[in-house]
Short mmCIF file of C-alpha atoms and ligand atoms in Angstrom, two decimals:
data_model
loop_
_atom_site.label_atom_id
_atom_site.label_comp_id
_atom_site.label_asym_id
_atom_site.label_seq_id
_atom_site.Cartn_x
_atom_site.Cartn_y
_atom_site.Cartn_z
CA MET F 942 0.15 0.09 0.08
CA LYS F 943 1.36 3.54 -0.66
CA ARG F 944 2.51 5.66 2.05
CA ILE F 945 -0.09 8.81 2.89
CA PRO F 946 1.44 11.84 4.99
CA LEU F 947 0.90 11.91 8.55
CA ILE F 948 -1.40 15.76 8.39
CA PHE F 949 -4.31 13.60 6.65
CA SER F 950 -7.49 13.85 8.62
CA ILE F 951 -9.20 10.11 8.82
CA ALA F 952 -11.46 11.18 6.52
CA SER F 953 -9.29 12.17 3.51
CA LEU F 954 -7.32 9.40 4.38
CA SER F 955 -10.15 6.87 3.28
CA MET F 956 -10.93 8.73 0.42
CA ILE F 957 -7.52 8.70 -0.79
CA ASP F 958 -7.65 4.90 -0.07
CA ALA F 959 -10.44 4.54 -2.00
CA VAL F 960 -9.12 6.20 -5.02
CA SER F 961 -5.61 4.87 -5.12
CA GLN F 962 -7.53 1.31 -4.81
CA GLU F 963 -9.77 2.42 -7.90
CA LYS F 964 -5.99 2.98 -9.41
CA GLU F 965 -4.79 0.35 -8.24
CA GLU F 966 -7.48 -1.68 -10.07
CA ASN F 967 -7.50 0.02 -13.71
CA LEU F 968 -3.71 -0.48 -13.60
CA GLN F 969 -4.45 -4.19 -13.21
CA PRO F 970 -7.06 -5.21 -16.17
CA ASN F 971 -7.38 -8.81 -16.91
CA VAL F 972 -5.73 -9.65 -19.63
CA ILE F 973 -6.87 -12.65 -22.52
CA PHE F 974 -4.66 -13.54 -25.73
CA ILE F 975 -7.09 -15.44 -27.78
CA TYR F 976 -4.64 -17.04 -30.29
CA ALA F 977 -6.13 -18.98 -33.02
CA ASP F 978 -4.08 -21.49 -35.19
CA ASP F 979 -3.68 -21.04 -39.24
CA ILE F 980 -6.67 -18.22 -39.50
CA GLY F 981 -5.16 -16.14 -41.90
CA TYR F 982 -5.80 -12.19 -42.47
CA GLY F 983 -8.81 -12.94 -45.05
CA ASP F 984 -10.32 -15.38 -43.25
CA LEU F 985 -12.34 -12.90 -40.73
CA SER F 986 -15.12 -10.56 -41.77
CA CYS F 987 -13.48 -7.62 -39.76
CA ASN F 988 -10.75 -7.41 -42.11
CA GLY F 989 -13.03 -7.11 -45.35
CA SER F 990 -14.14 -10.77 -46.17
CA THR F 991 -17.18 -11.03 -47.55
CA THR F 992 -17.16 -14.73 -48.14
CA ILE F 993 -17.48 -15.78 -44.20
CA SER F 994 -18.85 -14.00 -41.36
CA THR F 995 -17.20 -13.96 -37.95
CA PRO F 996 -19.86 -11.51 -36.04
CA ASN F 997 -17.85 -12.20 -32.73
CA VAL F 998 -14.53 -11.11 -33.48
CA GLU F 999 -16.23 -8.33 -35.70
CA ALA F 1000 -17.79 -7.20 -32.25
CA LEU F 1001 -14.54 -6.65 -30.62
CA ALA F 1002 -12.88 -4.84 -33.50
CA HIS F 1003 -15.56 -2.28 -33.16
CA GLU F 1004 -15.35 -2.19 -29.85
CA GLY F 1005 -11.35 -2.32 -29.77
CA VAL F 1006 -8.61 -1.57 -32.57
CA ARG F 1007 -8.28 -3.32 -35.79
CA PHE F 1008 -4.63 -4.00 -36.52
CA THR F 1009 -3.63 -4.01 -40.48
CA ASN F 1010 0.46 -4.86 -40.24
CA VAL F 1011 0.72 -7.00 -37.33
CA HIS F 1012 2.75 -10.08 -37.96
CA SER F 1013 3.65 -13.14 -35.99
CA ALA F 1014 7.72 -14.19 -35.71
CA ALA F 1015 7.05 -16.90 -38.10
CA ALA F 1016 5.40 -18.83 -40.32
CA THR F 1017 4.66 -21.87 -38.57
CA SER F 1018 3.45 -22.51 -34.78
CA THR F 1019 6.22 -23.27 -32.81
CA PRO F 1020 8.66 -20.59 -33.41
CA SER F 1021 5.96 -18.01 -33.39
CA ARG F 1022 4.50 -18.95 -30.06
CA TYR F 1023 8.65 -19.20 -28.78
CA ALA F 1024 8.91 -15.87 -29.72
CA MET F 1025 5.39 -14.53 -28.30
CA LEU F 1026 6.34 -16.21 -24.77
CA THR F 1027 10.23 -15.33 -24.76
CA GLY F 1028 10.59 -11.90 -26.39
CA GLU F 1029 13.20 -13.72 -28.55
CA TYR F 1030 13.13 -14.41 -31.94
CA ALA F 1031 12.72 -17.75 -32.71
CA TRP F 1032 15.68 -18.12 -35.03
CA ARG F 1033 18.01 -17.27 -32.84
CA LYS F 1034 17.51 -20.49 -30.77
CA GLU F 1035 17.83 -24.33 -32.33
CA GLY F 1036 15.34 -26.66 -31.86
CA THR F 1037 12.23 -24.14 -32.33
CA GLY F 1038 10.92 -25.75 -35.33
CA VAL F 1039 7.62 -27.56 -35.39
CA ALA F 1040 7.60 -29.45 -32.18
CA ASN F 1041 6.38 -32.95 -32.35
CA GLY F 1042 4.21 -34.36 -29.44
CA ASP F 1043 7.08 -36.10 -27.69
CA ALA F 1044 9.46 -32.94 -27.88
CA ALA F 1045 11.21 -31.78 -24.49
CA LEU F 1046 10.18 -28.40 -23.11
CA ILE F 1047 11.93 -25.78 -25.44
CA ILE F 1048 11.85 -22.75 -23.05
CA SER F 1049 13.77 -23.48 -20.36
CA PRO F 1050 12.62 -23.01 -17.21
CA GLU F 1051 15.24 -20.50 -16.37
CA ARG F 1052 13.93 -18.41 -18.73
CA TYR F 1053 12.25 -15.22 -17.65
CA THR F 1054 8.68 -15.70 -19.66
CA LEU F 1055 5.44 -13.18 -20.83
CA ALA F 1056 3.69 -15.77 -18.02
CA ASP F 1057 6.70 -14.57 -15.31
CA LEU F 1058 6.04 -11.01 -16.15
CA PHE F 1059 2.24 -11.39 -15.45
CA VAL F 1060 3.41 -13.29 -12.12
CA ASP F 1061 5.75 -10.67 -11.32
CA ALA F 1062 2.74 -7.94 -11.54
CA GLY F 1063 0.62 -9.68 -9.21
CA TYR F 1064 -1.53 -11.79 -11.96
CA ARG F 1065 -2.35 -15.44 -11.59
CA THR F 1066 -1.58 -17.04 -15.16
CA GLY F 1067 -3.20 -19.62 -17.26
CA VAL F 1068 -2.81 -21.27 -20.58
CA VAL F 1069 -5.53 -23.26 -22.16
CA GLY F 1070 -5.70 -25.01 -25.44
CA LYS F 1071 -2.76 -25.81 -28.10
CA TRP F 1072 0.63 -25.64 -26.46
CA HIS F 1073 3.16 -26.85 -29.27
CA LEU F 1074 6.30 -25.90 -27.00
CA GLY F 1075 7.23 -29.35 -25.61
CA LEU F 1076 6.86 -31.01 -22.08
CA GLY F 1077 9.41 -32.85 -19.86
CA SER F 1078 13.03 -32.87 -19.99
CA VAL F 1079 14.09 -35.32 -22.50
CA SER F 1080 12.56 -35.90 -26.45
CA GLY F 1081 10.60 -39.10 -26.85
CA GLU F 1082 11.58 -39.65 -22.79
CA GLN F 1083 8.11 -38.62 -21.19
CA ASN F 1084 6.24 -41.09 -19.29
CA TRP F 1085 2.74 -40.24 -20.11
CA ASN F 1086 1.50 -41.52 -17.07
CA SER F 1087 2.97 -39.74 -14.72
CA TYR F 1088 3.82 -36.40 -13.74
CA LEU F 1089 5.29 -34.81 -16.74
CA SER F 1090 8.08 -32.37 -15.79
CA PRO F 1091 9.42 -29.52 -16.55
CA ASN F 1092 5.69 -28.10 -17.96
CA PRO F 1093 3.80 -24.89 -18.23
CA ALA F 1094 4.19 -24.44 -14.57
CA ASP F 1095 7.92 -24.25 -14.59
CA ILE F 1096 7.63 -21.43 -16.81
CA GLY F 1097 5.15 -19.15 -15.36
CA PHE F 1098 1.42 -20.59 -15.80
CA ASN F 1099 -0.14 -21.15 -12.51
CA TYR F 1100 -2.81 -23.24 -14.44
CA SER F 1101 -2.33 -25.22 -17.55
CA TYR F 1102 -5.00 -27.22 -19.74
CA ILE F 1103 -3.37 -28.30 -22.93
CA MET F 1104 -2.67 -30.12 -25.81
CA ALA F 1105 1.03 -31.25 -25.95
CA ALA F 1106 1.51 -30.30 -29.89
CA THR F 1107 -1.44 -29.75 -32.10
CA GLY F 1108 -4.30 -31.80 -33.09
CA ASP F 1109 -2.71 -33.76 -35.93
CA ARG F 1110 0.06 -35.07 -33.68
CA VAL F 1111 0.12 -37.84 -31.03
CA PRO F 1112 -0.84 -38.03 -27.95
CA CYS F 1113 -4.35 -37.24 -28.27
CA VAL F 1114 -5.00 -36.20 -25.02
CA PHE F 1115 -5.18 -33.12 -22.66
CA VAL F 1116 -2.89 -32.44 -20.10
CA GLU F 1117 -3.71 -31.06 -16.90
CA ASN F 1118 -0.91 -29.20 -15.02
CA GLY F 1119 1.54 -31.41 -15.85
CA ARG F 1120 -1.04 -35.02 -15.81
CA VAL F 1121 -3.29 -36.49 -18.58
CA ALA F 1122 -6.50 -35.34 -17.42
CA ASN F 1123 -9.15 -37.74 -17.11
CA TYR F 1124 -6.47 -40.70 -16.99
CA ASP F 1125 -7.69 -44.41 -17.33
CA GLU F 1126 -5.77 -46.57 -15.56
CA GLU F 1127 -6.70 -49.14 -17.57
CA ASN F 1128 -5.11 -47.73 -20.65
CA PRO F 1129 -1.86 -46.48 -19.90
CA ILE F 1130 -0.40 -44.39 -22.81
CA TYR F 1131 2.55 -45.04 -25.09
CA VAL F 1132 3.81 -42.88 -27.26
CA ASP F 1133 6.48 -43.15 -30.16
CA TYR F 1134 7.46 -41.07 -32.83
CA ASN F 1135 9.69 -43.66 -34.88
CA LYS F 1136 7.95 -47.29 -34.66
CA ASN F 1137 4.37 -48.62 -34.35
CA PHE F 1138 3.22 -50.81 -31.44
CA GLU F 1139 2.70 -54.25 -32.36
CA GLY F 1140 -0.51 -54.63 -33.52
CA GLU F 1141 -2.09 -51.43 -33.65
CA PRO F 1142 -3.73 -50.03 -36.58
CA THR F 1143 -2.55 -47.37 -39.33
CA GLY F 1144 -3.96 -44.99 -41.68
CA LYS F 1145 -1.32 -46.07 -43.94
CA ASP F 1146 -2.15 -49.73 -42.95
CA ASN F 1147 -5.75 -49.42 -42.51
CA PRO F 1148 -7.82 -46.97 -44.50
CA GLU F 1149 -10.59 -48.83 -43.98
CA LEU F 1150 -10.98 -47.56 -40.23
CA LEU F 1151 -10.77 -43.73 -40.96
CA LYS F 1152 -13.69 -41.14 -41.18
CA LEU F 1153 -11.53 -38.82 -42.20
CA SER F 1154 -8.36 -39.43 -44.71
CA PRO F 1155 -5.00 -37.93 -45.08
CA SER F 1156 -4.18 -35.92 -48.49
CA HIS F 1157 -0.51 -36.13 -47.32
CA GLY F 1158 1.64 -37.54 -44.21
CA HIS F 1159 -0.46 -38.07 -41.40
CA ASP F 1160 -0.87 -42.03 -41.90
CA PHE F 1161 0.37 -43.02 -38.45
CA SER F 1162 -1.95 -43.78 -35.43
CA ILE F 1163 -5.47 -43.76 -35.48
CA ILE F 1164 -7.43 -41.95 -32.71
CA ASN F 1165 -11.10 -41.02 -33.30
CA GLY F 1166 -11.22 -42.83 -37.09
CA ILE F 1167 -8.48 -39.91 -37.86
CA SER F 1168 -5.02 -40.82 -38.69
CA ARG F 1169 -2.54 -38.82 -37.35
CA ILE F 1170 1.43 -38.01 -36.83
CA GLY F 1171 3.63 -40.04 -34.51
CA TYR F 1172 2.69 -43.54 -33.00
CA MET F 1173 0.60 -43.98 -29.81
CA LYS F 1174 -1.17 -46.87 -27.86
CA GLY F 1175 -3.36 -46.63 -25.09
CA GLY F 1176 -5.28 -43.33 -23.86
CA GLY F 1177 -9.02 -45.16 -23.17
CA LYS F 1178 -11.24 -42.72 -21.88
CA ALA F 1179 -8.89 -39.83 -21.42
CA LEU F 1180 -8.46 -39.57 -25.56
CA TRP F 1181 -10.15 -36.43 -26.67
CA ARG F 1182 -13.10 -36.48 -29.54
CA ASP F 1183 -11.82 -33.88 -32.30
CA GLU F 1184 -15.47 -32.72 -32.44
CA ASP F 1185 -15.64 -31.28 -28.81
CA ILE F 1186 -12.08 -29.88 -28.65
CA ALA F 1187 -13.58 -26.54 -29.31
CA ASP F 1188 -16.16 -26.83 -26.24
CA VAL F 1189 -13.77 -28.36 -23.85
CA LEU F 1190 -10.92 -26.08 -24.46
CA THR F 1191 -13.77 -23.01 -24.41
CA GLN F 1192 -15.16 -24.77 -21.00
CA LYS F 1193 -12.23 -24.48 -19.50
CA ALA F 1194 -11.03 -21.32 -20.34
CA ILE F 1195 -13.87 -19.85 -18.96
CA GLU F 1196 -13.52 -21.98 -15.57
CA PHE F 1197 -10.13 -19.96 -15.59
CA ILE F 1198 -11.73 -16.69 -15.55
CA GLU F 1199 -14.50 -18.03 -13.18
CA ASN F 1200 -11.85 -19.00 -10.70
CA HIS F 1201 -9.81 -16.19 -10.86
CA LYS F 1202 -12.71 -13.32 -11.27
CA GLU F 1203 -11.65 -11.97 -7.55
CA GLU F 1204 -8.10 -11.33 -8.73
CA PRO F 1205 -6.38 -9.91 -11.77
CA PHE F 1206 -5.52 -12.54 -14.27
CA PHE F 1207 -3.60 -13.63 -17.53
CA LEU F 1208 -5.29 -16.15 -19.74
CA TYR F 1209 -3.27 -17.47 -22.70
CA PHE F 1210 -6.42 -19.27 -24.95
CA ALA F 1211 -4.88 -20.88 -27.65
CA THR F 1212 -7.34 -22.79 -29.92
CA GLN F 1213 -7.15 -25.67 -32.17
CA ASP F 1214 -9.18 -23.98 -35.00
CA ALA F 1215 -9.03 -23.73 -37.47
CA HIS F 1216 -5.82 -26.14 -37.91
CA VAL F 1217 -5.91 -30.15 -38.84
CA PRO F 1218 -7.75 -32.13 -38.77
CA ARG F 1219 -10.99 -29.92 -38.87
CA VAL F 1220 -13.41 -31.55 -37.21
CA PRO F 1221 -15.94 -28.97 -36.00
CA HIS F 1222 -18.61 -29.74 -33.64
CA SER F 1223 -21.83 -30.92 -35.52
CA ARG F 1224 -23.62 -27.80 -34.57
CA PHE F 1225 -21.08 -25.70 -36.94
CA GLU F 1226 -21.65 -28.25 -39.50
CA GLY F 1227 -22.44 -26.60 -43.21
CA LYS F 1228 -22.61 -23.11 -41.47
CA SER F 1229 -19.95 -21.60 -43.72
CA GLY F 1230 -21.07 -23.16 -46.93
CA MET F 1231 -17.08 -23.56 -47.41
CA GLY F 1232 -16.53 -27.28 -45.74
CA ALA F 1233 -14.62 -27.80 -42.51
CA ARG F 1234 -12.37 -25.21 -43.12
CA GLY F 1235 -14.84 -22.85 -43.05
CA ASP F 1236 -16.74 -24.08 -40.27
CA ALA F 1237 -13.76 -24.38 -38.04
CA ILE F 1238 -13.68 -20.65 -38.37
CA ILE F 1239 -17.38 -19.99 -37.48
CA GLN F 1240 -16.44 -22.35 -34.41
CA PHE F 1241 -13.47 -20.16 -33.45
CA ASP F 1242 -15.59 -17.19 -33.63
CA TRP F 1243 -18.38 -19.11 -31.37
CA SER F 1244 -15.54 -19.76 -28.80
CA VAL F 1245 -14.85 -15.90 -28.95
CA GLY F 1246 -18.53 -15.16 -28.29
CA GLU F 1247 -18.77 -17.36 -25.22
CA ILE F 1248 -15.53 -15.95 -23.67
CA VAL F 1249 -17.05 -12.41 -24.18
CA SER F 1250 -20.33 -13.48 -22.76
CA ALA F 1251 -18.80 -15.09 -19.86
CA LEU F 1252 -16.78 -11.93 -19.24
CA LYS F 1253 -19.98 -9.59 -19.60
CA ARG F 1254 -22.21 -12.24 -17.29
CA MET F 1255 -19.17 -12.36 -14.66
CA GLY F 1256 -18.83 -8.19 -14.60
CA LEU F 1257 -15.16 -8.17 -15.78
CA TYR F 1258 -15.92 -7.55 -19.73
CA ASP F 1259 -14.66 -3.75 -19.09
CA ASN F 1260 -11.58 -4.20 -17.19
CA THR F 1261 -10.12 -7.08 -19.43
CA ILE F 1262 -8.14 -6.24 -22.41
CA ILE F 1263 -8.70 -8.83 -25.23
CA VAL F 1264 -5.84 -9.85 -27.60
CA LEU F 1265 -6.95 -12.08 -30.54
CA SER F 1266 -4.69 -12.55 -33.24
CA SER F 1267 -3.61 -16.02 -34.71
CA ASP F 1268 -0.15 -17.92 -34.70
CA ASN F 1269 0.80 -17.90 -38.33
CA GLY F 1270 -0.86 -17.08 -41.95
CA PRO F 1271 -3.52 -19.60 -43.48
CA VAL F 1272 -3.20 -22.91 -45.33
CA VAL F 1273 -6.21 -24.85 -46.91
CA ASP F 1274 -5.25 -28.51 -47.69
CA ASP F 1275 -2.90 -29.07 -44.81
CA GLY F 1276 -3.12 -32.91 -45.26
CA TYR F 1277 -6.44 -34.14 -44.73
CA LYS F 1278 -9.09 -34.66 -47.29
CA ASP F 1279 -11.77 -32.59 -45.50
CA GLU F 1280 -12.36 -30.70 -48.89
CA ALA F 1281 -11.37 -27.28 -48.20
CA VAL F 1282 -9.83 -26.50 -51.66
CA GLU F 1283 -12.92 -27.94 -53.25
CA LEU F 1284 -15.25 -25.89 -51.50
CA LEU F 1285 -13.26 -22.53 -50.60
CA GLY F 1286 -15.28 -20.68 -53.87
CA ASP F 1287 -14.09 -16.90 -54.04
CA HIS F 1288 -12.78 -17.13 -50.46
CA LYS F 1289 -9.33 -15.48 -50.17
CA PRO F 1290 -7.80 -16.95 -46.80
CA GLY F 1291 -4.86 -14.60 -47.09
CA GLY F 1292 -6.78 -11.70 -47.88
CA GLU F 1293 -4.78 -9.67 -50.67
CA PHE F 1294 -1.24 -10.89 -49.46
CA ARG F 1295 0.55 -13.60 -51.58
CA GLY F 1296 1.64 -16.91 -49.83
CA GLY F 1297 0.32 -18.20 -47.06
CA LYS F 1298 1.49 -20.51 -43.53
CA TYR F 1299 5.15 -21.42 -44.29
CA SER F 1300 5.87 -18.68 -46.57
CA SER F 1301 7.76 -15.29 -46.32
CA PHE F 1302 5.54 -13.88 -48.43
CA GLU F 1303 3.04 -11.50 -46.50
CA ALA F 1304 0.52 -13.74 -45.96
CA GLY F 1305 2.32 -16.65 -43.64
CA THR F 1306 3.49 -13.75 -41.03
CA ARG F 1307 0.45 -11.15 -41.47
CA ILE F 1308 -2.16 -12.12 -39.48
CA PRO F 1309 -5.39 -11.06 -37.91
CA CYS F 1310 -4.86 -8.92 -34.94
CA VAL F 1311 -7.50 -6.79 -32.46
CA ILE F 1312 -7.28 -5.59 -29.13
CA LYS F 1313 -10.25 -4.74 -27.10
CA TRP F 1314 -9.75 -2.29 -23.83
CA SER F 1315 -13.18 -1.05 -23.59
CA GLY F 1316 -13.86 2.49 -23.92
CA LYS F 1317 -10.07 3.29 -24.53
CA ASN F 1318 -9.80 2.96 -28.36
CA SER F 1319 -13.10 1.88 -29.84
CA GLY F 1320 -13.45 1.52 -34.11
CA LYS F 1321 -9.80 2.59 -34.65
CA VAL F 1322 -7.86 0.93 -37.47
CA ASN F 1323 -4.32 1.18 -36.43
CA ASN F 1324 -1.74 0.50 -39.48
CA ALA F 1325 1.48 0.70 -37.24
CA LEU F 1326 4.23 -2.27 -37.96
CA LEU F 1327 4.07 -4.53 -35.67
CA SER F 1328 5.17 -7.89 -34.32
CA GLN F 1329 3.81 -10.50 -31.58
CA VAL F 1330 7.16 -10.33 -30.21
CA ASP F 1331 6.64 -7.08 -28.80
CA TRP F 1332 3.75 -7.96 -26.72
CA PHE F 1333 6.28 -8.83 -23.85
CA ALA F 1334 8.16 -5.41 -23.32
CA SER F 1335 4.71 -3.54 -24.13
CA PHE F 1336 2.87 -5.44 -21.60
CA ALA F 1337 5.74 -5.14 -19.00
CA SER F 1338 5.62 -1.54 -19.70
CA MET F 1339 1.54 -1.23 -19.07
CA LEU F 1340 1.89 -3.32 -15.96
CA GLU F 1341 5.30 -1.26 -14.75
CA VAL F 1342 7.49 -4.34 -14.48
CA THR F 1343 11.28 -3.84 -15.13
CA LEU F 1344 12.64 -6.90 -16.59
CA PRO F 1345 15.37 -8.55 -15.26
CA LYS F 1346 18.70 -8.00 -17.58
CA GLY F 1347 18.82 -10.11 -21.06
CA ALA F 1348 14.74 -11.00 -20.94
CA ALA F 1349 13.05 -10.39 -24.22
CA LEU F 1350 15.87 -8.85 -26.09
CA ASP F 1351 14.11 -8.84 -29.46
CA SER F 1352 10.82 -7.40 -27.99
CA GLU F 1353 10.05 -3.67 -28.39
CA ASN F 1354 7.62 -1.47 -25.90
CA LYS F 1355 4.56 -0.18 -28.23
CA ILE F 1356 2.16 0.23 -25.90
CA ASP F 1357 0.72 2.87 -27.41
CA ALA F 1358 0.07 1.17 -30.65
CA TRP F 1359 -1.65 -1.27 -29.25
CA MET F 1360 -3.60 0.89 -27.08
CA GLY F 1361 -4.76 2.68 -30.47
CA LYS F 1362 -2.77 6.00 -29.42
CA THR F 1363 -0.55 6.20 -32.02
CA ASN F 1364 0.07 4.50 -35.66
CA ALA F 1365 4.08 4.73 -34.74
CA GLY F 1366 5.04 0.94 -34.90
CA ARG F 1367 8.44 -0.55 -35.42
CA LYS F 1368 11.13 0.33 -37.74
CA THR F 1369 11.87 -3.23 -38.66
CA VAL F 1370 10.74 -6.38 -37.88
CA VAL F 1371 12.48 -9.88 -38.99
CA LEU F 1372 10.23 -12.73 -40.14
CA GLN F 1373 10.92 -16.43 -40.52
CA ASN F 1374 9.16 -18.87 -43.01
CA ALA F 1375 9.00 -22.53 -42.56
CA GLN F 1376 12.75 -23.22 -43.84
CA ASN F 1377 14.07 -20.62 -41.45
CA VAL F 1378 14.74 -18.18 -44.28
CA LEU F 1379 14.54 -14.32 -42.89
CA SER F 1380 12.84 -11.62 -44.44
CA ILE F 1381 13.46 -8.10 -43.04
CA VAL F 1382 10.55 -5.25 -43.11
CA SER F 1383 11.39 -1.69 -42.88
CA GLY F 1384 8.85 0.71 -43.29
CA LYS F 1385 7.43 0.30 -46.80
CA TRP F 1386 10.26 -2.11 -47.78
CA LYS F 1387 10.69 -5.75 -47.43
CA TYR F 1388 13.84 -7.69 -47.89
CA ILE F 1389 13.52 -11.69 -48.56
CA SER F 1390 16.84 -13.19 -48.26
CA PRO F 1391 18.29 -15.65 -50.98
CA SER F 1392 18.26 -19.02 -50.32
CA GLN F 1393 18.16 -22.35 -51.93
CA GLY F 1394 14.99 -23.88 -50.15
CA GLU F 1395 12.05 -25.13 -52.27
CA PRO F 1396 9.93 -22.68 -53.99
CA PHE F 1397 6.82 -24.22 -53.02
CA ASN F 1398 5.89 -25.87 -50.27
CA ARG F 1399 5.79 -29.90 -50.80
CA TRP F 1400 3.00 -30.63 -49.26
CA THR F 1401 0.48 -27.55 -49.83
CA SER F 1402 1.92 -26.16 -52.95
CA ILE F 1403 1.78 -22.78 -51.14
CA GLU F 1404 4.73 -20.21 -52.50
CA THR F 1405 7.35 -20.26 -49.60
CA GLY F 1406 8.84 -17.31 -51.04
CA ASN F 1407 12.34 -19.21 -51.34
CA ASN F 1408 14.54 -17.71 -54.19
CA PRO F 1409 18.52 -18.09 -54.80
CA LEU F 1410 18.23 -14.43 -55.58
CA PRO F 1411 17.44 -11.63 -53.39
CA GLN F 1412 14.26 -10.02 -53.59
CA LEU F 1413 12.76 -6.88 -52.57
CA TYR F 1414 9.25 -5.25 -52.18
CA ASN F 1415 7.49 -1.96 -51.82
CA LEU F 1416 4.80 -2.95 -49.31
CA SER F 1417 3.24 0.20 -49.56
CA THR F 1418 2.26 0.20 -53.36
CA ASP F 1419 2.77 -3.83 -53.85
CA LYS F 1420 1.18 -5.66 -51.04
CA GLY F 1421 0.61 -8.51 -53.25
CA GLU F 1422 4.59 -8.57 -53.87
CA THR F 1423 4.46 -9.06 -57.20
CA LYS F 1424 7.43 -6.44 -58.64
CA ASN F 1425 11.01 -8.12 -57.60
CA LEU F 1426 12.79 -4.69 -57.29
CA ALA F 1427 16.40 -5.93 -55.63
CA SER F 1428 17.86 -5.69 -59.37
CA LYS F 1429 16.64 -2.36 -60.04
CA ARG F 1430 17.26 -0.87 -56.28
CA LYS F 1431 20.87 -1.99 -55.51
CA VAL F 1432 21.56 0.07 -52.66
CA LYS F 1433 18.26 -0.36 -50.88
CA THR F 1434 18.68 -4.03 -51.17
CA THR F 1435 22.51 -4.32 -49.86
CA ARG F 1436 21.18 -1.87 -47.16
CA LEU F 1437 18.31 -3.78 -45.71
CA ALA F 1438 20.48 -7.11 -46.12
CA HIS F 1439 23.18 -5.50 -43.74
CA GLN F 1440 20.51 -4.30 -41.38
CA LEU F 1441 19.05 -7.96 -41.03
CA GLU F 1442 22.69 -9.18 -40.53
CA GLN F 1443 23.22 -6.73 -37.90
CA ILE F 1444 19.98 -7.73 -36.05
CA ARG F 1445 21.32 -11.49 -36.42
CA GLY F 1446 24.82 -10.73 -34.90
CA LYS F 1447 22.87 -8.93 -32.18
C1 NG6 U 149 3.33 -30.02 -41.02
C2 NG6 U 149 2.23 -30.75 -41.13
C3 NG6 U 149 0.87 -30.03 -41.07
C4 NG6 U 149 1.12 -29.44 -39.65
C5 NG6 U 149 2.37 -28.47 -40.00
C6 NG6 U 149 2.64 -27.79 -38.50
C7 NG6 U 149 2.39 -32.63 -43.05
C8 NG6 U 149 2.54 -33.10 -44.12
N1 NG6 U 149 2.34 -31.59 -42.89
O1 NG6 U 149 4.73 -30.66 -40.58
O2 NG6 U 149 0.32 -30.59 -41.44
O3 NG6 U 149 0.73 -30.05 -38.78
O4 NG6 U 149 3.26 -29.16 -39.80
O5 NG6 U 149 1.60 -26.66 -38.03
O6 NG6 U 149 2.82 -33.65 -41.73
S1 NG6 U 149 1.70 -25.74 -37.35
O7 NG6 U 149 0.34 -24.80 -37.63
O8 NG6 U 149 1.42 -26.25 -36.08
O9 NG6 U 149 3.02 -25.14 -37.39
CA1 CA U 150 -0.40 -22.60 -37.14
#
């Protein structure tokens, strides 16, 4: 509590107390990150899409700020999440590529994380949903039938209810505070990413058992009639039903809010939608007219609406900041025959941007972003160049937490932009595609490093942006990155290449 000079009377003292208490409350708004999976800029109606309707996100955008130039740190999930939670670009650390379900925890417990920051600011912290940052200390050595350590609790999350990796990777169970949820004693769980367990069917050998068939990869163990990446055995009643994932995660998120409504909380709610396998609940079936992918986006919007209603019901809405975004750009066919391609019609998941998930082109990382903080920034559109890596330093500034030396080195404090007060963002941002090829955006210019990687993603035929020649685009006149100006603007190209090298060597 703050010290009050003794000359104040008892009456004014209690008044000051009330005022300072109110101030304190406003300084500690609840914070919820709603982090979608593979939802692109063009997948939400608030960003101008007329081929899909996402009214709950639209309502948030009306009440908050809608961002047009926010980037995830990478074009795939694990590195984006790593960067968001550590404030460090993932390409600085080996082993931060797309993680399997038996990966060890990628963020070391010694590390100061975004969750630690909220804990230091006096918040209760929780993560619900897709984790994809590993569990345990040695890859492949986890005992899924016992306490998994380290887990999110060791990097700052007081509560966790997570999917270890992705919907399409085993083990297909939820893990609550380090233990498999609904654990079934009679069906112990075994996981192996190299070889199958004797007698267990696979998508490859037993396609007759599948209700959803792979279009590429995803032909290992079969769970709930869907073959995945990796082998697993057992699980019994702990196994998830894909149709219920959104319901379960949304419910757990609301429970976390309910349990902490009396204290400031930070909730990282990471949805499985619209990642593959896309098996939305039957009540969303056919709702988008675009098949399972569109229906999964509608289901995502439903989850957003449920969180908002719960906050309103509990009287917490006005004092809660909601940050809504996605981990990387969109992909249509990402490995299952779910008719996403056939039924896409005129819908443009990446909006006007080129590429998609996995790509160095803008659609890879230029993702939807909406931030709502009631009454403070309604209805604005913000064009500042920003990265999700900046949430760390920005919230540290808002919460007046001094970061320990060496923490969140790539994160910049842009709280005024996130709150819609200014259009001034970063000077530069570094982006990473699925092959770890780096690009740099500096003002209107974008430079993509030359690389020998494949020009098209092998599985999805998305343009990766890989090119043996350097690429330079003017994003202000050429949002679609159609004209490579590198050979015309040699000085600019060299300067950006140099700047990228400097940041890389920082
Ligand atoms: C790829 C998978 C894809 C998806 C991706 C990770 C194949 C052929 N493709 O390797 O389906 O799981 O990894 O997506 O297996 S992410 O959004 O979690 O980064
Ligand atoms: Ca993703």
